mmCIF file of C-alpha atoms in Angstrom:
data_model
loop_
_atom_site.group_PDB
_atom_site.id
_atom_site.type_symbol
_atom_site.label_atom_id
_atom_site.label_comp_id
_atom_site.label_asym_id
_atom_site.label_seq_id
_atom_site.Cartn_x
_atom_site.Cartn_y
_atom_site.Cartn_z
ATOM 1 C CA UNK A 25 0.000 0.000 0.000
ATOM 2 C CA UNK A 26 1.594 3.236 -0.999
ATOM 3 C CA UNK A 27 0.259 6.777 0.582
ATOM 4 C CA UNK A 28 0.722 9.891 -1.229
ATOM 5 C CA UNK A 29 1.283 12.984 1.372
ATOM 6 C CA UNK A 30 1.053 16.720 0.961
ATOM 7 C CA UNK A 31 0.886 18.724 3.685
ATOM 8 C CA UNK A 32 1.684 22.781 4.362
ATOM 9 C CA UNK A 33 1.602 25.298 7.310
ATOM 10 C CA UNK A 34 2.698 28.953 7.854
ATOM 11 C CA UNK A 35 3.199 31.102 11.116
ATOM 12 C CA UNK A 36 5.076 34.458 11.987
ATOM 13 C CA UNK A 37 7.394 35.015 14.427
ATOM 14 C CA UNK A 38 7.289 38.618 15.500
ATOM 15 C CA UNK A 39 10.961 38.695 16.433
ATOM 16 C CA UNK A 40 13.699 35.721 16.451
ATOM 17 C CA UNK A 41 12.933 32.964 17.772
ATOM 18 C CA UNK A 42 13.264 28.627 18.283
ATOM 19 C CA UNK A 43 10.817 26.512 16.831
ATOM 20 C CA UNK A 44 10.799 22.917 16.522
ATOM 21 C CA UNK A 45 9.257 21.147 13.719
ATOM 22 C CA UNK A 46 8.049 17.488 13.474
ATOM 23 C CA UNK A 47 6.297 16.887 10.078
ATOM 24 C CA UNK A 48 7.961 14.234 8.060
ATOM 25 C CA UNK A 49 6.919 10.387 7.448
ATOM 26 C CA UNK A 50 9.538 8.643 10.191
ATOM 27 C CA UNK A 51 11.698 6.214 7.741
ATOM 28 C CA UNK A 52 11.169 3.231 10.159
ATOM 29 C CA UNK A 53 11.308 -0.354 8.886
ATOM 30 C CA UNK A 54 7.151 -0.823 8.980
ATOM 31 C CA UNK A 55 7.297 2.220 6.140
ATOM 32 C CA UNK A 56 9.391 2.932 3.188
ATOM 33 C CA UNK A 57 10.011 6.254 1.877
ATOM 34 C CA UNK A 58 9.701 5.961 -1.268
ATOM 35 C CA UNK A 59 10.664 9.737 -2.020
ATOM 36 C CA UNK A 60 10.320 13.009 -0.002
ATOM 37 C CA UNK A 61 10.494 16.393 -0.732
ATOM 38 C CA UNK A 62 10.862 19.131 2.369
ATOM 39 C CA UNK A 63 10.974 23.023 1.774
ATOM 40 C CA UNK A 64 11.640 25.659 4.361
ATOM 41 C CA UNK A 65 11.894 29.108 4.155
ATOM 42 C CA UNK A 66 15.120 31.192 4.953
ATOM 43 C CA UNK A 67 16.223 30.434 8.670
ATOM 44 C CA UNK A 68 19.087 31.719 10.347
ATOM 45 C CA UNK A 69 19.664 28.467 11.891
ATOM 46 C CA UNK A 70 18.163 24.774 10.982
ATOM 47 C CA UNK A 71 19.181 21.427 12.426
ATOM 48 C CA UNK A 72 17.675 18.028 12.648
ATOM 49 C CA UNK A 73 17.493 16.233 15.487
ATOM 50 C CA UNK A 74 16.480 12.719 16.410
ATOM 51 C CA UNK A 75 12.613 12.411 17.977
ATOM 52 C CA UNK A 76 11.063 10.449 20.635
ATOM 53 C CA UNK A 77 12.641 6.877 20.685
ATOM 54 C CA UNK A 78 14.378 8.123 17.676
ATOM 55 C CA UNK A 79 11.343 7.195 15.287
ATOM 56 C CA UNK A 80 11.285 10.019 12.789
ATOM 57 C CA UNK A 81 13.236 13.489 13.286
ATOM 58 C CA UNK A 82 12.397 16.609 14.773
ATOM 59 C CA UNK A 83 13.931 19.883 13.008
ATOM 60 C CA UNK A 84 15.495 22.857 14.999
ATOM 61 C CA UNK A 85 14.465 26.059 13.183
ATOM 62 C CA UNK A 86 15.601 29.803 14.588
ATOM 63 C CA UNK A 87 14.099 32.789 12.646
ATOM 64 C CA UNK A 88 12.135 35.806 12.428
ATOM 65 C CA UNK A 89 9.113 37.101 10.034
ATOM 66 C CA UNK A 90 6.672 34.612 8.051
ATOM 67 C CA UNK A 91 7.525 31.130 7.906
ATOM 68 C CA UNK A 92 6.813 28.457 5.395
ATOM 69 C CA UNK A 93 6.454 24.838 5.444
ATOM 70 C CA UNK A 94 5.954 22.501 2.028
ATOM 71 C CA UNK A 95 6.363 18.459 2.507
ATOM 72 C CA UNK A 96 5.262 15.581 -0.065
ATOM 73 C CA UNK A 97 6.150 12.222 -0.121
ATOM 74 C CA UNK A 98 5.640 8.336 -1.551
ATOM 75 C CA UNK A 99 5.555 5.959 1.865
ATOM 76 C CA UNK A 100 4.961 2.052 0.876
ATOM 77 C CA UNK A 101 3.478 0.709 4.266
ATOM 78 C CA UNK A 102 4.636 -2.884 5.579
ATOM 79 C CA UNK A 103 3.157 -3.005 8.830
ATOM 80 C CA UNK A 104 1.913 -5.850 10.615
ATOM 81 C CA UNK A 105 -1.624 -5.419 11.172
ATOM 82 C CA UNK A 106 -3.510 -8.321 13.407
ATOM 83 C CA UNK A 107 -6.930 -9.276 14.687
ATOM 84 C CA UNK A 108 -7.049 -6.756 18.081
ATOM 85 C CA UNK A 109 -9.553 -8.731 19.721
ATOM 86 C CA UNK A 110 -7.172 -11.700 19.600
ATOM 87 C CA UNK A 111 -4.299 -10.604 21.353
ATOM 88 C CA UNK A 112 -3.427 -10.886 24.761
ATOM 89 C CA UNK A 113 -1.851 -9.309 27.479
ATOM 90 C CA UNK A 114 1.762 -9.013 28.461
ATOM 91 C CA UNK A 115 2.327 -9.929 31.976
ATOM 92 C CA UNK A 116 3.812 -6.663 33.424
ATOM 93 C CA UNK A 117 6.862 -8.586 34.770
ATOM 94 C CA UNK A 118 7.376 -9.921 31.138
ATOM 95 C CA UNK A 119 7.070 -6.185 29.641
ATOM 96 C CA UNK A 120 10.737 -4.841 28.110
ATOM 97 C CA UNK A 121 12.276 -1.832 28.702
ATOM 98 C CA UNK A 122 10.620 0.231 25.434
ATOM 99 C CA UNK A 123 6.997 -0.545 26.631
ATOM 100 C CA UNK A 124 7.524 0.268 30.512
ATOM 101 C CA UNK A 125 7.415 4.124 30.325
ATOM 102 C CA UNK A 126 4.214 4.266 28.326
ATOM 103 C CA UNK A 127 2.571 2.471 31.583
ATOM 104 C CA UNK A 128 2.911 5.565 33.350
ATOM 105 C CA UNK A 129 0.865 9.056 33.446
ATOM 106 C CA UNK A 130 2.125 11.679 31.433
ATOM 107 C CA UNK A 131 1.011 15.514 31.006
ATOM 108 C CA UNK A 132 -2.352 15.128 28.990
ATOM 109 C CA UNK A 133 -3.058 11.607 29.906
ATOM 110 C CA UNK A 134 -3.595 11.005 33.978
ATOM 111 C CA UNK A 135 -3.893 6.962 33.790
ATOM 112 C CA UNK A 136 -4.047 6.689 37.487
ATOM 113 C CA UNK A 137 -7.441 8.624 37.813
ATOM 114 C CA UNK A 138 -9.110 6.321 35.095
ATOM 115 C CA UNK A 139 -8.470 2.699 37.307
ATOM 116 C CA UNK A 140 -11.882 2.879 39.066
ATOM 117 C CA UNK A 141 -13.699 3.333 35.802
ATOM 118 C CA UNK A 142 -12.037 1.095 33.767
ATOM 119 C CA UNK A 143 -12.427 -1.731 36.180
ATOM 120 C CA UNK A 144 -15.678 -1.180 36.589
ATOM 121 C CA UNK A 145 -16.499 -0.967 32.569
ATOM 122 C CA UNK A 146 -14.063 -3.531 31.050
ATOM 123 C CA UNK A 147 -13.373 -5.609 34.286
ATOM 124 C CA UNK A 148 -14.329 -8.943 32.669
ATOM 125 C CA UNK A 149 -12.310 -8.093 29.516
ATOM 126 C CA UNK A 150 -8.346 -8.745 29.012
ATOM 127 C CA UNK A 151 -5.491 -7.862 26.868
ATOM 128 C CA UNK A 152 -6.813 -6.459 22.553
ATOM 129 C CA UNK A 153 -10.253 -7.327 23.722
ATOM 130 C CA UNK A 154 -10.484 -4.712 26.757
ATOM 131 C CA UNK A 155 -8.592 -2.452 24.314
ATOM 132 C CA UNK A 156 -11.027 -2.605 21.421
ATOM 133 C CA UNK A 157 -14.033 -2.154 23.954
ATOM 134 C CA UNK A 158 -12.710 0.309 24.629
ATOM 135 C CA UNK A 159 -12.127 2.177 21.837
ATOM 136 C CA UNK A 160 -15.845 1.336 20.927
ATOM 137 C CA UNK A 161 -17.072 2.985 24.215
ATOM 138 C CA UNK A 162 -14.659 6.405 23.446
ATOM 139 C CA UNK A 163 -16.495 6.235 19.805
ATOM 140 C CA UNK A 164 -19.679 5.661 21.311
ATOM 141 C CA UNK A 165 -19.470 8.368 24.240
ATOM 142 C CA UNK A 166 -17.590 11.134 22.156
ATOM 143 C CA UNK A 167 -18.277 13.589 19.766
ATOM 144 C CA UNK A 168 -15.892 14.626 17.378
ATOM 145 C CA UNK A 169 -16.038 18.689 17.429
ATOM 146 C CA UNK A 170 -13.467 21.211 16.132
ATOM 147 C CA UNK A 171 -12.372 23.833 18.268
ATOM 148 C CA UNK A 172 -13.782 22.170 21.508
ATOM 149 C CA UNK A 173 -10.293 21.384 22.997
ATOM 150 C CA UNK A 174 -7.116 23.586 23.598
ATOM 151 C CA UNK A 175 -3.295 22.868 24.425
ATOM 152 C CA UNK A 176 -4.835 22.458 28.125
ATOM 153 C CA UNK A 177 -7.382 20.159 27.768
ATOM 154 C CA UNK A 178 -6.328 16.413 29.083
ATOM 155 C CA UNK A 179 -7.837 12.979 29.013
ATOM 156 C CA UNK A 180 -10.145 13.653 31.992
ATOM 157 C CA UNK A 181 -11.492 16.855 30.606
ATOM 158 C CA UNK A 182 -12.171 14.788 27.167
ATOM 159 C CA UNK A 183 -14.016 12.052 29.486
ATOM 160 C CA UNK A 184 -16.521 14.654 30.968
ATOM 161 C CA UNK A 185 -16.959 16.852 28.592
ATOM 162 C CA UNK A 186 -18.055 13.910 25.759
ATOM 163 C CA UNK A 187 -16.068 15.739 22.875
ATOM 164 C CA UNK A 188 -12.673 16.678 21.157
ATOM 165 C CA UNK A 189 -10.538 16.338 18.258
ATOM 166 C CA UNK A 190 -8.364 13.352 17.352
ATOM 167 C CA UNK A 191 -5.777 14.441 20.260
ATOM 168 C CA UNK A 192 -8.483 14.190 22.932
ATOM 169 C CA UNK A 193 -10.099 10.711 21.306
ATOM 170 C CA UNK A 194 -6.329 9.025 21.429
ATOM 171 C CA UNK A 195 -5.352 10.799 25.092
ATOM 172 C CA UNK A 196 -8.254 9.364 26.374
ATOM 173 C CA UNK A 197 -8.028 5.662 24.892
ATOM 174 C CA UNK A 198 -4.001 6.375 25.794
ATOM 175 C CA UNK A 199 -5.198 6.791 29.512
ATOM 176 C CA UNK A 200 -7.318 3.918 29.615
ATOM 177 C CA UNK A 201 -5.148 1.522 28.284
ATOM 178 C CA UNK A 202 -2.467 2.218 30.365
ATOM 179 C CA UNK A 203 -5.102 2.547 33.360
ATOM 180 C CA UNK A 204 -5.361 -1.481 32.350
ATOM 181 C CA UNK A 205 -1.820 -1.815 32.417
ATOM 182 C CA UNK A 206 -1.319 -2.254 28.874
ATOM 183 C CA UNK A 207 1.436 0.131 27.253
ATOM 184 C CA UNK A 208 0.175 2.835 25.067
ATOM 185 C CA UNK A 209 1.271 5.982 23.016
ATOM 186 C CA UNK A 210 0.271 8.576 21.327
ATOM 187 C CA UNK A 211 0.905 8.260 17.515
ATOM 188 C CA UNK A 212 1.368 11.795 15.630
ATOM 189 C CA UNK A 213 0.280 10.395 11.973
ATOM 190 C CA UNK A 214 -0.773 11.040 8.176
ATOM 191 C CA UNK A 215 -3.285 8.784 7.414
ATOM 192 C CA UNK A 216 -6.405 8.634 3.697
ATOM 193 C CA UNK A 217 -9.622 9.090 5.166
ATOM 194 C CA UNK A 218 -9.403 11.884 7.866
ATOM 195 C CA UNK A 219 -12.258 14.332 7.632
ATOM 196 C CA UNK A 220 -11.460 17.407 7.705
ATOM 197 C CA UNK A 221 -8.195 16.555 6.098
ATOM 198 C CA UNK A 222 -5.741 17.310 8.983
ATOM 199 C CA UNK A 223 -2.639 16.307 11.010
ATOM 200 C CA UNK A 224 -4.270 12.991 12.801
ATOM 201 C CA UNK A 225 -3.617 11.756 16.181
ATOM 202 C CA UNK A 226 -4.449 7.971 16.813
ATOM 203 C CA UNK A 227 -3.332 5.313 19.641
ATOM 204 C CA UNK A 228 -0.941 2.377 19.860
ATOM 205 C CA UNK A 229 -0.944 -0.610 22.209
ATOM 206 C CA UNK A 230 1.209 -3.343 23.290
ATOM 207 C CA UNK A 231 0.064 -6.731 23.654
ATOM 208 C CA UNK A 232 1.526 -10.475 22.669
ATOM 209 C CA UNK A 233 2.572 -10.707 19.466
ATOM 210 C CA UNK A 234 1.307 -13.973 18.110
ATOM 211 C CA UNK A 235 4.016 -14.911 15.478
ATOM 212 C CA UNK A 236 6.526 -14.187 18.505
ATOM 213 C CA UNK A 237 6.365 -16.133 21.157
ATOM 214 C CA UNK A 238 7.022 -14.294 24.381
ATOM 215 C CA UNK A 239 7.301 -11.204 22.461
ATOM 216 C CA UNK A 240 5.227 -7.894 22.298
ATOM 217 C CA UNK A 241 3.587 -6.101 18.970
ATOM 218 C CA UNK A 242 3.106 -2.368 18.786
ATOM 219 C CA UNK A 243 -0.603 -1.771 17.509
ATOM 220 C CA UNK A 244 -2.360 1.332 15.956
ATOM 221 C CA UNK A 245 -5.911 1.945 17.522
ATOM 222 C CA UNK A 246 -7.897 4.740 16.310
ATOM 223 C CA UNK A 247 -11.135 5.713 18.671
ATOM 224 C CA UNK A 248 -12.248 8.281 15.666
ATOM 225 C CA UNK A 249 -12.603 5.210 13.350
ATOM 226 C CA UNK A 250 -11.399 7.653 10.295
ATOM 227 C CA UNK A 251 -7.526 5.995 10.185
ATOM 228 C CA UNK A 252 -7.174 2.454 8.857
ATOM 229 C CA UNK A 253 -3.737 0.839 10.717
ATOM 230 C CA UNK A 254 -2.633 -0.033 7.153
ATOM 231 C CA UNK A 255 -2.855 2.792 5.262
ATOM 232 C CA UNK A 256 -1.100 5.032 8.795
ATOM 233 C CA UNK A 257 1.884 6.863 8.346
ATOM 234 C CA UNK A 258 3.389 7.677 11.432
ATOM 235 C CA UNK A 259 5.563 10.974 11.896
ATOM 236 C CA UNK A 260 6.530 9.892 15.154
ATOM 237 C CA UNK A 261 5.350 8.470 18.725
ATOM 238 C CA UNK A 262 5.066 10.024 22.372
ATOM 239 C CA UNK A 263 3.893 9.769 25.573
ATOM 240 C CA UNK A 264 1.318 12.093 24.786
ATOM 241 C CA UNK A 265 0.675 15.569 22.392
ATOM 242 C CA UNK A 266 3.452 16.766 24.128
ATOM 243 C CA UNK A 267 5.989 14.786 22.585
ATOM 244 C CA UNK A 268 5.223 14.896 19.207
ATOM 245 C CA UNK A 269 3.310 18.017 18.085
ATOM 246 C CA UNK A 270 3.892 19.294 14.329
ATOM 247 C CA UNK A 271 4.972 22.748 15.804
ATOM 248 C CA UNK A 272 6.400 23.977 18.966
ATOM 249 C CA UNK A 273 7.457 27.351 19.358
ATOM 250 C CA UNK A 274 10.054 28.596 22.330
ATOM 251 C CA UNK A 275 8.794 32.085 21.507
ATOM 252 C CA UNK A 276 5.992 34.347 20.719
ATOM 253 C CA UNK A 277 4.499 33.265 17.174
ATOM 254 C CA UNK A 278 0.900 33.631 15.103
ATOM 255 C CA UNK A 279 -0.566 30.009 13.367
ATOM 256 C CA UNK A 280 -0.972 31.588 10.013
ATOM 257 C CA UNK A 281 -2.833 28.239 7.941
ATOM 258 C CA UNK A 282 -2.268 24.491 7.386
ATOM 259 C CA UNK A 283 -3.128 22.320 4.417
ATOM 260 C CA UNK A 284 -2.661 18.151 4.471
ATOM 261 C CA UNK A 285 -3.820 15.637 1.535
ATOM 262 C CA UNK A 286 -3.212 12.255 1.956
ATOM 263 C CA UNK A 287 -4.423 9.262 -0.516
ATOM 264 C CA UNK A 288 -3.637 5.918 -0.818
ATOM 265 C CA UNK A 289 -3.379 3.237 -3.914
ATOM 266 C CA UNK A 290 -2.143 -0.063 -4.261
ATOM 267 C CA UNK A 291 1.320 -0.059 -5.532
ATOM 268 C CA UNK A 292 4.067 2.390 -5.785
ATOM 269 C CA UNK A 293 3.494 5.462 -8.031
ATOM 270 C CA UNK A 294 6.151 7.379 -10.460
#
């Protein structure tokens, strides 16, 4: 599967500043760049930097006035999609060293306050089957509305307020899962499908892989139901928003527009 990406943004920086960038397809072995193309407008300084668990890069920019961003790229997917339901749980003591810090609570996603509800609701449930519910439950309970959260809202806002974005719907399955003791991030992704077309936000779990015994699968989980695992591109992976947003500015800036297209087709294009 091959996913065509195009994808923009401007701001202004009213005097010099430090921004860092995170925008480009991660070349990690589940996805193939095929080809990329990144333009930037003048900077006095630009430097990239490894991201979160090094998948993908981050990019160190330091300027002043309006600022451009232009991306495109070809990414051939090869991940290893399986039946969610079906897996099962890690025992914690079994758990390795990349899964153990995505057990714990992070800024936008307090885990610990969600273990009452979560034993209550999926108590009965274990491992991709407590995970799916739920996801169904978030879809259920939530309604997807623009503007309705802002770079405060967290995972327990989300759960009593009943709405948000793609951010809020994977914080809050992020919380719960981890609330279960099952590892989960937050995946900063390009993905067909996403209405509005946007930067999208979705979830990953681990659980038993089951064409490795004793070992552990990372799994893409989207509550929104708009991103199909296959057809995901990740940019890059985080405890929550925090670690992964497109844009993060170290200095007084405007959000000036954004534009993202993303298709899929079956083999690799010219």
């Amino acid at each position: 599967m091959t996913i065509s990406i195009r994808s923009s943004f401007a701001f202004n920086l009213p005097s010099k500043g430090d921004v860092l960038l995170q925008f480009e397809a991660a070349d990690i072995p589940e996805q193939r760049i095929l080809s990329s193309n990144t333009k930037l407008s003048e900077a006095d300084h630009r430097a990239s930097v490894p991201a979160q668990d090094n998948v993908g890069e981050r990019i160190w920019i330091r300027a002043e006035g309006d600022f451009e961003v232009e991306y495109s790229a070809e990414v051939e997917i090869e991940r290893q999609v399986a039946d969610l339901s079906k897996l099962a749980q890690l025992s914690l003591h079994d758990m390795p060293g990349e899964a153990v810090q995505y057990l714990f609570d992070s800024r936008y996603c307090p885990a610990t306050r969600f273990q009452a509800f979560v034993d209550t609701e999926f108590g009965d449930l274990a491992g991709g089957a407590k995970v799916a519910a739920m996801r169904d439950w978030i879809a259920g309970h939530l309604t997807y509305t623009r503007g309705s959260s802002g770079s405060e809202t967290d995972a327990l806002d989300t759960f009593v307020e009943r709405q948000g974005i793609c951010r809020d719907y994977a914080h809050l399955l992020v919380s719960m899962a981890r609330a279960a003791a099952i590892p989960a991030r937050f995946i900063a992704c390009y993905a067909p499908g996403v209405e509005p077309p946007d930067f999208h936000a979705v979830a990953e779990v681990f659980l038993c892989d089951p064409q490795t015994p004793g070992g552990g699968t990372w799994q893409i989980v989207d509550a929104t139901g708009m991103a199909d695992p296959a057809q995901t591109v990740k940019i890059g992976i985080g405890r929550d928003a925090a670690d992964v947003s497109f844009m993060t500015s170290f200095a007084a800036s405007e959000f000036r527009s954004s534009s993202v297209s993303v298709t899929a087709s079956d083999g690799p294009q010219d």
